[in-house]
Coordinates of C-alpha atoms (C1' of nucleotides) in Angstrom, one line a residue:
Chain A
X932 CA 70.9 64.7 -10.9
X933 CA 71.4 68.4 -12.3
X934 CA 73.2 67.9 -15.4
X935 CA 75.4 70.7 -16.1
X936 CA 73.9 71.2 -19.6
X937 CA 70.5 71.2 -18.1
X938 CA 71.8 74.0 -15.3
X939 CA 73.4 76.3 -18.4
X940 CA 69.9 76.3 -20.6
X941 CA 67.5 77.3 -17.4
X942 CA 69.6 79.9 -16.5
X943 CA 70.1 81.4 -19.9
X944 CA 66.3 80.7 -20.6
X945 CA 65.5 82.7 -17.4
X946 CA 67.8 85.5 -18.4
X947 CA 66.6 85.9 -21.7
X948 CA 62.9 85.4 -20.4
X949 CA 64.0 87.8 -17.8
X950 CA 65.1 90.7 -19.9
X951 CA 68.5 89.9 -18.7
X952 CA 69.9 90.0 -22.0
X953 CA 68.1 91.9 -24.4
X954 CA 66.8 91.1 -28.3
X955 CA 69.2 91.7 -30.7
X956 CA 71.9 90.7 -28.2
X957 CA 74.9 88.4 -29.2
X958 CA 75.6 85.1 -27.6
X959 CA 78.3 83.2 -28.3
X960 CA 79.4 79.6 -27.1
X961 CA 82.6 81.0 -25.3
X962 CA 80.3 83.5 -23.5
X963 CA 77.6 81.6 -21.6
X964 CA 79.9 78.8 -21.4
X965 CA 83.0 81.8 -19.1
X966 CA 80.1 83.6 -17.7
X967 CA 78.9 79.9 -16.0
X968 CA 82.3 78.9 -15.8
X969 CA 81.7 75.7 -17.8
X970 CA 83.0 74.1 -20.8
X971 CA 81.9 75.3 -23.9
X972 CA 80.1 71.5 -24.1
X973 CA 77.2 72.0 -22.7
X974 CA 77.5 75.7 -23.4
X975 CA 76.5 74.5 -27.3
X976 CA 74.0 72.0 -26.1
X977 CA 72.1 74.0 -24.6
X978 CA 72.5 77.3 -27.4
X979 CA 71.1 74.4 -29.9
X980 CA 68.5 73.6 -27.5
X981 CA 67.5 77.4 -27.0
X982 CA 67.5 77.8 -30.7
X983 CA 65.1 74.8 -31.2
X984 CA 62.5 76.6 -28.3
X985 CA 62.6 79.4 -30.7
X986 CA 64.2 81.7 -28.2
X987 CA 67.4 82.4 -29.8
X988 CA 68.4 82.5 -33.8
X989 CA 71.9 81.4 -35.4
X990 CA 73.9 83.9 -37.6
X991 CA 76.0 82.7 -40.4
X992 CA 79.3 82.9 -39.2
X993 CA 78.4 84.8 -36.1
X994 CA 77.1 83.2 -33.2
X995 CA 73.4 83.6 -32.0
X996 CA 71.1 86.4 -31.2
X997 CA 68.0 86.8 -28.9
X998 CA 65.7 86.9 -31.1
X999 CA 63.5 89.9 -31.4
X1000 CA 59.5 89.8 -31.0
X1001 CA 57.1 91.8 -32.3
X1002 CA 53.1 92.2 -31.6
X1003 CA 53.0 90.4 -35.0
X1004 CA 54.5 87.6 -33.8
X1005 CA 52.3 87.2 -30.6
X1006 CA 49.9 87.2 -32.6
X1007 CA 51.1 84.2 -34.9
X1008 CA 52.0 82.1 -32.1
X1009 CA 48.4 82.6 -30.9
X1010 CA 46.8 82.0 -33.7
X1011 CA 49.3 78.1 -34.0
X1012 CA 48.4 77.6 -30.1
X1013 CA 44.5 78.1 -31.1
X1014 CA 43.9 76.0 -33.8
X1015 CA 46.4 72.9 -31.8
X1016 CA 44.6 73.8 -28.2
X1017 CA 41.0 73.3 -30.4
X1018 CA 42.3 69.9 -31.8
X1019 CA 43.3 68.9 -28.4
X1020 CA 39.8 70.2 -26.6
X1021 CA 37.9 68.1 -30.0
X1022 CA 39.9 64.8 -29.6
X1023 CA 39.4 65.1 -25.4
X1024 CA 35.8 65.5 -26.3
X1025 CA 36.0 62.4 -29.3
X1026 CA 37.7 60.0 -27.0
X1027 CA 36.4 60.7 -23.7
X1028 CA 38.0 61.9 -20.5
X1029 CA 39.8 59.7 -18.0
X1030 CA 38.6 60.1 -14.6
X1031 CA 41.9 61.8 -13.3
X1032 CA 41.6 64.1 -15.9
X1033 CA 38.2 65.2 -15.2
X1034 CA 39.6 65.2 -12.0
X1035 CA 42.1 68.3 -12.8
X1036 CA 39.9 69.8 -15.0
X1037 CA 37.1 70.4 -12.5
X1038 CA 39.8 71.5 -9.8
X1039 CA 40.7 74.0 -12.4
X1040 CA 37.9 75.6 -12.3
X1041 CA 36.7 75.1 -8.9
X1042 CA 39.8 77.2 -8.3
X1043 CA 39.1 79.9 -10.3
X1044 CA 35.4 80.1 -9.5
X1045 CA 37.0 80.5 -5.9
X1046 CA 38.9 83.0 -6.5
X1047 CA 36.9 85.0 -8.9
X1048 CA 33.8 85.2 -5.9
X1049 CA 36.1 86.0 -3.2
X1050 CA 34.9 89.5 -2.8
X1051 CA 38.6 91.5 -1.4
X1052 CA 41.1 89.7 -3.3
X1053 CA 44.2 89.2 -1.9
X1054 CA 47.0 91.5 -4.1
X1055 CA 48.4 87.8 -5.9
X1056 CA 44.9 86.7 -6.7
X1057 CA 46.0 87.1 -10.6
X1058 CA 49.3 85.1 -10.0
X1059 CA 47.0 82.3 -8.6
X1060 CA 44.1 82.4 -11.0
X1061 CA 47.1 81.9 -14.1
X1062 CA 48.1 78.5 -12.3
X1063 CA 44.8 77.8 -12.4
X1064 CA 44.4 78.3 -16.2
X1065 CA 47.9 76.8 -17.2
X1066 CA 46.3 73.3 -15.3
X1067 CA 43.5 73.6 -17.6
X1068 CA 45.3 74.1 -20.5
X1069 CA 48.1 71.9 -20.0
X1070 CA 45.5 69.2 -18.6
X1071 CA 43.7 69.5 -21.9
X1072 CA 46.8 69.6 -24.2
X1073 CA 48.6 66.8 -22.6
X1074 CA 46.0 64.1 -21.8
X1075 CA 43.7 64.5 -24.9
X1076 CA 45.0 61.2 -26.9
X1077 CA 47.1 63.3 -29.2
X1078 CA 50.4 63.4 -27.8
X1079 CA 52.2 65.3 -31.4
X1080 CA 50.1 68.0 -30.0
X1081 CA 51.7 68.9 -26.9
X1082 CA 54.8 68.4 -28.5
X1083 CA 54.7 70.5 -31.5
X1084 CA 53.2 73.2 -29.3
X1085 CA 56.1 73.0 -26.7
X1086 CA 58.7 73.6 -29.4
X1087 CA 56.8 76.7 -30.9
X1088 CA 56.8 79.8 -29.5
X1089 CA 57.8 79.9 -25.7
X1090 CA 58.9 83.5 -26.2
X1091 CA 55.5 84.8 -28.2
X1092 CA 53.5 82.9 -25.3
X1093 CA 55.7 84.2 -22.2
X1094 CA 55.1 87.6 -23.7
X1095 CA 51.8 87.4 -23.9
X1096 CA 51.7 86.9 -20.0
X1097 CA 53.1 90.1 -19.4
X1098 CA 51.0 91.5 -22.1
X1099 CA 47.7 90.8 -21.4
X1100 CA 47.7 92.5 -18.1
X1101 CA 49.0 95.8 -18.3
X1102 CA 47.1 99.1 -18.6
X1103 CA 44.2 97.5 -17.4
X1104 CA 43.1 98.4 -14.3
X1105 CA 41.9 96.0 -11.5
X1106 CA 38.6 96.0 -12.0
X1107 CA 38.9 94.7 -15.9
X1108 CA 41.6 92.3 -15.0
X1109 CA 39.0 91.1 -13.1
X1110 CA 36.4 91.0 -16.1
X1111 CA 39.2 89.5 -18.5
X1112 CA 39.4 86.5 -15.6
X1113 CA 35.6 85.9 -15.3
X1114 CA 35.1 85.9 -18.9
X1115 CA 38.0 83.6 -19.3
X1116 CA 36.3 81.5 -16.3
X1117 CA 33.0 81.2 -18.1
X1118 CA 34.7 80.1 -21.8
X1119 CA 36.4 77.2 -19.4
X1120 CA 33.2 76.3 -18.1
X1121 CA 31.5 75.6 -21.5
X1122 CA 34.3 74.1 -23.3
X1123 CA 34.3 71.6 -19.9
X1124 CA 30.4 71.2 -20.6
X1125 CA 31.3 70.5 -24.5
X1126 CA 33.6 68.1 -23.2
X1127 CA 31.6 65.8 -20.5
X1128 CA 28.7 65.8 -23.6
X1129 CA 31.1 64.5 -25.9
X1130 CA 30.7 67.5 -28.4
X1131 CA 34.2 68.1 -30.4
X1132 CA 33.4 70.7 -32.8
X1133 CA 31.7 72.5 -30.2
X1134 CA 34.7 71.8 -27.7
X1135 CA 37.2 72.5 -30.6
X1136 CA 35.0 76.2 -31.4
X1137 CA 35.0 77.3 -28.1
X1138 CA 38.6 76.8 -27.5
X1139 CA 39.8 77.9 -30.5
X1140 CA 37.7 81.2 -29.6
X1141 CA 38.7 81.3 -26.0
X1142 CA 42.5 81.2 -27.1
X1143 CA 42.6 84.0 -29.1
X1144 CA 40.7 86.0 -26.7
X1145 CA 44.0 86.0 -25.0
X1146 CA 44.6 89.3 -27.1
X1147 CA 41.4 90.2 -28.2
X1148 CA 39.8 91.0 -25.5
X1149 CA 43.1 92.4 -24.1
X1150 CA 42.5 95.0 -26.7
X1151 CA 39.3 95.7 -26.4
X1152 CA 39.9 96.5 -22.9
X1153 CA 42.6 98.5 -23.5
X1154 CA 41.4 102.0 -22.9
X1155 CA 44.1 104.4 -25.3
X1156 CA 44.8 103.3 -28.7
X1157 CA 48.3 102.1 -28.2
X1158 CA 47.2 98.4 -28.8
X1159 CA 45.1 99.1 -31.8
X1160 CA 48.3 101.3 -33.0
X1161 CA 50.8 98.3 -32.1
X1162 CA 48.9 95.8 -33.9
X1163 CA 49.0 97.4 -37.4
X1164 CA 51.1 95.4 -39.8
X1165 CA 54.4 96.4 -38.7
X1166 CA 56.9 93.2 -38.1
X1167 CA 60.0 95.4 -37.9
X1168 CA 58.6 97.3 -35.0
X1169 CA 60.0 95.5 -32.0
X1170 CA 58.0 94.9 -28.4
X1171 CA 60.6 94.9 -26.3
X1172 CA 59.8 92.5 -23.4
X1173 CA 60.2 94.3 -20.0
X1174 CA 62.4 93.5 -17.7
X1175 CA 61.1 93.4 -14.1
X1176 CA 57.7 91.0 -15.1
X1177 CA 55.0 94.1 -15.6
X1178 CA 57.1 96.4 -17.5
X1179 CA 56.0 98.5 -20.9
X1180 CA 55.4 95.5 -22.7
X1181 CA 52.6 96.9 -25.6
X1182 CA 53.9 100.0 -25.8
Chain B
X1152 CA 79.7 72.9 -47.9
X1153 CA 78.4 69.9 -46.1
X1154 CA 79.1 69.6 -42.2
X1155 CA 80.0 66.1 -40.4
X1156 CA 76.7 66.6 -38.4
X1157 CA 74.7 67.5 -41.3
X1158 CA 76.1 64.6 -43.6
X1159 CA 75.4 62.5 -40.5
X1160 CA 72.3 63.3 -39.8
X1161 CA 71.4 63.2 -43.6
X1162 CA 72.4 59.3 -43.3
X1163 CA 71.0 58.4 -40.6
X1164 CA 67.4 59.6 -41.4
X1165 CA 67.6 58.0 -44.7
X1166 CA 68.9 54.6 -43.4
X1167 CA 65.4 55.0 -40.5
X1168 CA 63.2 56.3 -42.8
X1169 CA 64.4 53.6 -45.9
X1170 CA 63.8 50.8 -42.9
X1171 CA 67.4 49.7 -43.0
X1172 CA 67.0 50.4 -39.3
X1173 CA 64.0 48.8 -38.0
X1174 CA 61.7 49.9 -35.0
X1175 CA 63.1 49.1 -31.9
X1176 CA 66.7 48.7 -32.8
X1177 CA 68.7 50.5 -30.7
X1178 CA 71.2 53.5 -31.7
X1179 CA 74.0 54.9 -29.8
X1180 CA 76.9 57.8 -30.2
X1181 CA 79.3 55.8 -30.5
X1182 CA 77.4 53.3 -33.0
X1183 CA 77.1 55.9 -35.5
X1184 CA 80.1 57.5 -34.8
X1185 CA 82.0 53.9 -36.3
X1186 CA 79.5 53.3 -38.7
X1187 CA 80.7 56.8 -40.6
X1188 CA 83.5 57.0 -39.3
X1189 CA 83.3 60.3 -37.3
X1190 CA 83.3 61.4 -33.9
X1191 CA 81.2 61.6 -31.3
X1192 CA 80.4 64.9 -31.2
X1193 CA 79.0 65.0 -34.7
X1194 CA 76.7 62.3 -33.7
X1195 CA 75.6 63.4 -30.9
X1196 CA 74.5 66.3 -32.3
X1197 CA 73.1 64.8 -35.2
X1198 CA 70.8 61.8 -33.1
X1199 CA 69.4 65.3 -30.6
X1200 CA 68.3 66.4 -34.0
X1201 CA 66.4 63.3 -34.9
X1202 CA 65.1 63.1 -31.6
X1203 CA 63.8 66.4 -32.0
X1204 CA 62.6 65.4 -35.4
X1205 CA 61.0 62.5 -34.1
X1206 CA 62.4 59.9 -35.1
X1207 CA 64.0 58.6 -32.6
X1208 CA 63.8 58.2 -28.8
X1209 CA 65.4 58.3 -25.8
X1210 CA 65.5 55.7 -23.0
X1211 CA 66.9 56.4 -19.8
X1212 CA 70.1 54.3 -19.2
X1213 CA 70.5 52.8 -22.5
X1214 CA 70.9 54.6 -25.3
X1215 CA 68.0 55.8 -28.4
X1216 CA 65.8 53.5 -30.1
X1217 CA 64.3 53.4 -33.1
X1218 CA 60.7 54.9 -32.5
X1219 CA 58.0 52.1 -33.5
X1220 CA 54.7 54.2 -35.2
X1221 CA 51.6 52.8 -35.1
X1222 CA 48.5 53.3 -37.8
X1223 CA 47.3 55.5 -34.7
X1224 CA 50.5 57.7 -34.8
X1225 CA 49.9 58.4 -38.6
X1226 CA 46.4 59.2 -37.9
X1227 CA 47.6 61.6 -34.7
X1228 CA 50.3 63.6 -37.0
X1229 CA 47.4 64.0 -40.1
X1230 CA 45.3 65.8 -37.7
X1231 CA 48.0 68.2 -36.4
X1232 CA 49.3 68.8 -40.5
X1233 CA 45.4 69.4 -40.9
X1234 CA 44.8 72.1 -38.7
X1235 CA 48.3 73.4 -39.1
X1236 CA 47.7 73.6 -43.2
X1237 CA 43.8 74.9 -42.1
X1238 CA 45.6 77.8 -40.1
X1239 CA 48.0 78.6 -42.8
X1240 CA 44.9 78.3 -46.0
X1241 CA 43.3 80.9 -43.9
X1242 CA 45.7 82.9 -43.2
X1243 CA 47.0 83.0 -46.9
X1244 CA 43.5 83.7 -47.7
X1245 CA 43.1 86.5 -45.4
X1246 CA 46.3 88.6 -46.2
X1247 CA 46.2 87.7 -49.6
X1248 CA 48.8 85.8 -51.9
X1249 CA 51.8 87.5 -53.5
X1250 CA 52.7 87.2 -57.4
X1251 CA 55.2 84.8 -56.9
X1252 CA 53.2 82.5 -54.4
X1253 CA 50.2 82.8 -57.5
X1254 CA 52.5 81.3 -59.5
X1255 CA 53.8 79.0 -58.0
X1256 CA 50.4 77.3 -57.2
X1257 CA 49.0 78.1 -60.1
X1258 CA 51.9 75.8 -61.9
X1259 CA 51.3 73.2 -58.9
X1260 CA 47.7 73.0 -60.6
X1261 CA 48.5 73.1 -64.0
X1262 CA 50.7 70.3 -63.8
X1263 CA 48.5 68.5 -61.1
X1264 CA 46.1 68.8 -64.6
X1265 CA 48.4 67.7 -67.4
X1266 CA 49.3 64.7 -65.3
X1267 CA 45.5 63.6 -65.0
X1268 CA 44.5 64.7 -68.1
X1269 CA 47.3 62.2 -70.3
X1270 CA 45.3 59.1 -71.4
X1271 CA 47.8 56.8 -71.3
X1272 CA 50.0 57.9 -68.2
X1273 CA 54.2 56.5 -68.1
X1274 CA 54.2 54.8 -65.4
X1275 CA 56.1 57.7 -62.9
X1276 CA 53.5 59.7 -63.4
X1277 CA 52.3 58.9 -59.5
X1278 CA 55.3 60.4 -58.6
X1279 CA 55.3 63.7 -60.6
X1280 CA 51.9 64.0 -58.9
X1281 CA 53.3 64.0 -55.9
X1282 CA 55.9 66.7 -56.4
X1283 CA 53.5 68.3 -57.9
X1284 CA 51.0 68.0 -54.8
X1285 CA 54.2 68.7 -52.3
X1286 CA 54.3 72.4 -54.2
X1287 CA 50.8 73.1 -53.0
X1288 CA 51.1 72.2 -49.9
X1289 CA 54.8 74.0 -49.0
X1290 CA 54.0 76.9 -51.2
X1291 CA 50.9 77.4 -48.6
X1292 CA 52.7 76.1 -45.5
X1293 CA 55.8 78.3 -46.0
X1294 CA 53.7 81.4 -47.7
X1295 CA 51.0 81.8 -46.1
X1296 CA 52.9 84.5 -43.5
X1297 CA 53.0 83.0 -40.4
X1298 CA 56.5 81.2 -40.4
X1299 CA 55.7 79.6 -37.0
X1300 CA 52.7 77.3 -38.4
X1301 CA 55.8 75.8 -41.1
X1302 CA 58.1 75.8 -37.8
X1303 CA 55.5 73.8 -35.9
X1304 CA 55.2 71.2 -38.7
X1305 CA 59.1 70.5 -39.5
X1306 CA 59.2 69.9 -35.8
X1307 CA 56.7 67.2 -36.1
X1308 CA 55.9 64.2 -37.5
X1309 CA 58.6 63.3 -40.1
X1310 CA 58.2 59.8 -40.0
X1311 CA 54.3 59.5 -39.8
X1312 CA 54.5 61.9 -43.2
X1313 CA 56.8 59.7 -44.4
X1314 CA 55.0 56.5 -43.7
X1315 CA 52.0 58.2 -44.9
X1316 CA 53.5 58.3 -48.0
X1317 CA 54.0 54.7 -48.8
X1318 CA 50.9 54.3 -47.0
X1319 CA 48.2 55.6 -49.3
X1320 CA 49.1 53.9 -52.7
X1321 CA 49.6 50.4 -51.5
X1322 CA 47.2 47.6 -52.5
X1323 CA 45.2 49.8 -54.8
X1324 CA 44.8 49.1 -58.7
X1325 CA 46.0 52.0 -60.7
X1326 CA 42.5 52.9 -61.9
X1327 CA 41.7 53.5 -58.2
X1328 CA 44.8 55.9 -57.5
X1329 CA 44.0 57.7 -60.2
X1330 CA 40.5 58.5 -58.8
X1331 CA 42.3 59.2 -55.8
X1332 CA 44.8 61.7 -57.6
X1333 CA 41.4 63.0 -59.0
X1334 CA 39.9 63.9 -55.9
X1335 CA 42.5 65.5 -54.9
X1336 CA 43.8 67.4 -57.7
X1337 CA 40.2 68.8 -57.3
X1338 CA 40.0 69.8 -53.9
X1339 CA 43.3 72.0 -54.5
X1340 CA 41.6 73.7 -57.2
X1341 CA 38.9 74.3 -55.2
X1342 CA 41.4 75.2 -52.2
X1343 CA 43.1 77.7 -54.9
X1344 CA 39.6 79.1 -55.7
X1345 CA 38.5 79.6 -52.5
X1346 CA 42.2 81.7 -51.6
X1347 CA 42.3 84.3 -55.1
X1348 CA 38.6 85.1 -53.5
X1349 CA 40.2 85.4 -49.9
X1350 CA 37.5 84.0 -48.5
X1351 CA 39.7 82.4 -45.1
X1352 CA 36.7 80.0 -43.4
X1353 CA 36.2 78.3 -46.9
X1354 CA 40.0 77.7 -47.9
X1355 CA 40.5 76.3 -43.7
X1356 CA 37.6 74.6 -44.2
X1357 CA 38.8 72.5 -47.4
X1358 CA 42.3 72.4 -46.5
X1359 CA 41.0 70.2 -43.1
X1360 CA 39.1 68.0 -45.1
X1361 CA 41.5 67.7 -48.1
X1362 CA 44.1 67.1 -45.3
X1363 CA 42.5 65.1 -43.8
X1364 CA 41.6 62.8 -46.5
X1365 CA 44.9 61.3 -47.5
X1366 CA 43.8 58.8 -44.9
X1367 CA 39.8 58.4 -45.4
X1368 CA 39.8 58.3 -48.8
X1369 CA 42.7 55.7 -48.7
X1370 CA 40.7 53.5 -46.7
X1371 CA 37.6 53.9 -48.6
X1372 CA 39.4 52.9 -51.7
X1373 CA 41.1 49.7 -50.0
X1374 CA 39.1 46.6 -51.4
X1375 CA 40.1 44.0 -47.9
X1376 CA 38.9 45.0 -44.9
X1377 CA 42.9 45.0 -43.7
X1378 CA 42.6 48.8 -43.1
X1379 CA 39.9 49.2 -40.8
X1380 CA 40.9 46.4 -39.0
X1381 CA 44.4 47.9 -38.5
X1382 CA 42.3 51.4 -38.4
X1383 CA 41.5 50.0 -35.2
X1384 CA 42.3 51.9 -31.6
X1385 CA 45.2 49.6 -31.0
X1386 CA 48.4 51.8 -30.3
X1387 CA 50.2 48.6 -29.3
X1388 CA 50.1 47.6 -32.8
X1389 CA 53.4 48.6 -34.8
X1390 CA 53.2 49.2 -38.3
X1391 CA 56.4 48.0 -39.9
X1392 CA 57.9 50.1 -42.4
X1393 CA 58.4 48.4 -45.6
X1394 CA 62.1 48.3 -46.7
X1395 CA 61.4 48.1 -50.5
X1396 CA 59.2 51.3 -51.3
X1397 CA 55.8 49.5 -51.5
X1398 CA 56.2 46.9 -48.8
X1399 CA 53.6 45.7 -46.4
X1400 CA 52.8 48.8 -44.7
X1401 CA 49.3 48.9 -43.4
X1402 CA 49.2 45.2 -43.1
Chain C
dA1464 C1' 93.1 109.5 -51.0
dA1465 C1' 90.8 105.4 -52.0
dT1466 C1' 90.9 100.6 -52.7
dC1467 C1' 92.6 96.2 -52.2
dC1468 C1' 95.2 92.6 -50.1
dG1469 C1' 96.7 90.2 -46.1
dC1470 C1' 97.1 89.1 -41.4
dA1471 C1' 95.3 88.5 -36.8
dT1472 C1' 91.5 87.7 -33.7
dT1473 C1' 87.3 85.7 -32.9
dT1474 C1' 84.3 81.9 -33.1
dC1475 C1' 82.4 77.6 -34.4
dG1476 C1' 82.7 72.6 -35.3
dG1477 C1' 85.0 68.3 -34.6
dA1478 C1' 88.1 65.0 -32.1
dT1479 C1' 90.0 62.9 -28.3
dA1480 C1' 90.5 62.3 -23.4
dC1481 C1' 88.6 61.6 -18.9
dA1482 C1' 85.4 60.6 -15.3
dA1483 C1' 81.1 59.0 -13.4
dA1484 C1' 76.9 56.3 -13.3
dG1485 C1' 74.2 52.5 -14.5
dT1486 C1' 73.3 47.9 -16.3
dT1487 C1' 74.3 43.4 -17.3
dA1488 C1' 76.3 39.3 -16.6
dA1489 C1' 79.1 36.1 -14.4
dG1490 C1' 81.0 33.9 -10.6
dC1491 C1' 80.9 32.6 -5.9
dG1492 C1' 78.9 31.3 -1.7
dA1493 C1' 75.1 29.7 1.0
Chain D
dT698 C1' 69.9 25.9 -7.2
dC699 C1' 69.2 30.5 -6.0
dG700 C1' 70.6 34.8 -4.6
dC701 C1' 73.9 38.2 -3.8
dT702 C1' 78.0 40.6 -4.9
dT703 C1' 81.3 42.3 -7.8
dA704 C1' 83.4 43.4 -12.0
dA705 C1' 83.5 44.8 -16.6
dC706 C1' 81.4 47.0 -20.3
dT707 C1' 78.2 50.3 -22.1
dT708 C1' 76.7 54.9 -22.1
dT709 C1' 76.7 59.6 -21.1
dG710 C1' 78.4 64.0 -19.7
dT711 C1' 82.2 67.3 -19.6
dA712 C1' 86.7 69.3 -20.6
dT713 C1' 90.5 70.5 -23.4
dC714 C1' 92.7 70.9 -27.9
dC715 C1' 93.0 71.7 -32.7
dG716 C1' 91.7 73.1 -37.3
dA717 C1' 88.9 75.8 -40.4
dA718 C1' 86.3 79.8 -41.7
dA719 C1' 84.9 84.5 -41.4
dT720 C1' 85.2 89.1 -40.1
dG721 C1' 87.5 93.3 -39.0
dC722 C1' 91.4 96.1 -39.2
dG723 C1' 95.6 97.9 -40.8
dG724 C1' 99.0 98.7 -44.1
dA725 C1' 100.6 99.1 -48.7
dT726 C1' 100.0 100.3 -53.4
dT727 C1' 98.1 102.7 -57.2

DNA sequence: AATCCGCATTTCGGATACAAAGTTAAGCGA
DNA sequence: TCGCTTAACTTTGTATCCGAAATGCGGATT
């Protein structure tokens, strides 16, 4: 049953997500809750909701804001989802893996070893390979005995890490996109080795290095300077998230 | 200016977290709504929060319980708060710490010091310690310029922190807590040492271990073999909040 | 002309009312 | 006695209404 409350926060997620309202925007209960055409009820539950994800920020007296991101703040929310991905990959590896979750792990990556050999990729080849990676991740997050993990990472930073997707791919051509992806491959590999041999602070290393090679190596393969540029100290410089999924994001 | 949902809230998380609500009991809108005498809406809003805090839980049909914690679930949250507090040592150490955040730790120490250093302690002085010790650790969490890592931890874990609290200093003669107090009173000064020479790896290294040890060290100081029997993988096992401060927790 | 005071509009938080869905329990019938 | 059905109560979700607080604007006064 599609609660109404439920209906109002994944559309105003997607829209914000989207572009469809852009940072620095105000939203206001009586707003979302005409534009929907629903009470102002679940107009509030699901602003409260949105500004617990991290998506949205309250004003005194004022209503809410999208909240604006900056390269810094990418880079923060990486740095949280590194060190609570490498406590998730070190418990797995302490405790031992269930058989289902091996399962999903080594489908994972017999996935991506798939499509990363196929010589002539097909055009959504990146689209498939990121499902791929989000079942390792997730897989490794949400079944390694630690459940406080998953859930403080799903209340941080959905906006830093839904930029990042759009981030990490542009102004790269084909061929490094291609690169990033085996590299990427080859950490998952290892940190799935570190796990069957029971090896946490090797597990916990090697994912901790793999997830901030989200935007490392997206810089280093970066050909002009603009990343090196963006990533100076600047908070107050915003990154404006583009609106049609590969827009300027890192400009 | 105190709000109906904040005032509610406020109660209700002292009456869970003071045990006057026991583990498993179940909660409802309309429950607290009579109980202080406000309406629905305020409570509603006020048990999402402590849902969202953790303390409470939702079942399906019939309403929120109580959420029961196990020795496991205060072992769990530790290891998130330790690489959470590792990630923000680190990344105090690396961007360096402003006046104000010097002197604020620097009087955490000082006092941590004077407390210690009295021969014959009153008999509060545990809990000057402990604000003392709650300094350190939120003048890190909260300055250590990555706001998110502090975001990810109020999220999380209010009640295993909470627990852990009443945890530690049961059964244990005063000379022993002192030694504890010792220890740790010395790993912050190392932690402090280890920040002013912004070395990152060294200050993550000993806030993981220092974080980590408000549970080992506990254990090793325990004289019965209670704890490592309740230390045991047993998730199934509740650990009862005492009601009276010091009660039987870790029984 | 500038500043201050006051009113109106906007917006949020709380309260009550209403409707729907599910669970429990009790009663009735086989 | 057991099972099924129904009815009532609990719980939840949504809508509408009202009061309070804040901001912005306009007018009046110095």
């Amino acid at each position: 049953m599609g609660s109404s409350t439920e209906h109002v926060l994944a559309v105003v997620r997607r829209q914000i997500l989207a572009g469809d309202r852009s940072p620095g925007d105000k939203i206001s209960e009586v707003g979302v809750a005409a534009d929907l055409d629903v009470s102002r009820t679940p107009a509030r539950t699901a602003l409260a909701a949105l500004e617990a994800e991290g998506l949205i920020e309250k004003r005194d007296g004022r209503g809410f804001t999208i909240k604006s991101i900056s390269v810094a703040d990418v880079e923060k929310a990486i740095q949280v989802r590194a060190v609570l991905e490498g406590l998730a990959a070190r418990t797995l590896a302490e405790n031992g893996m269930s058989p289902e979750t091996e399962t999903l792990l080594r489908g994972s990556i017999a996935m991506s070893q798939e499509i990363l050999e196929t010589e002539a990729p097909e055009i959504d080849y990146i689209g498939r390979y990121q499902e791929a990676n989000r079942v390792f991740h997730e897989t490794i997050m949400q079944r390694c005995g630690n459940e406080l993990v998953g859930h403080a990472f799903e209340r941080i930073a959905l906006l830093p890490m839904t930029a990042l997707g759009t981030l990490a791919f542009d102004q790269t051509t084909l061929e490094r996109q291609r690169m990033r992806l085996t590299v990427g491959h080859s950490q998952h590999v290892i940190i799935m080795d570190a796990l069957l041999k029971r090896d946490g602070q090797r597990a916990e290393r090697m994912m901790i290095e793999h997830s901030n090679a989200t935007l490392n190596y997206g810089q280093l393969f970066v050909e002009n300077g603009d990343g090196v540029a963006c990533r100076a100290q600047d908070p107050a410089k915003p990154c404006r998230r583009g609106g049609h999924g590969h827009g300027a994001a890192l400009d």
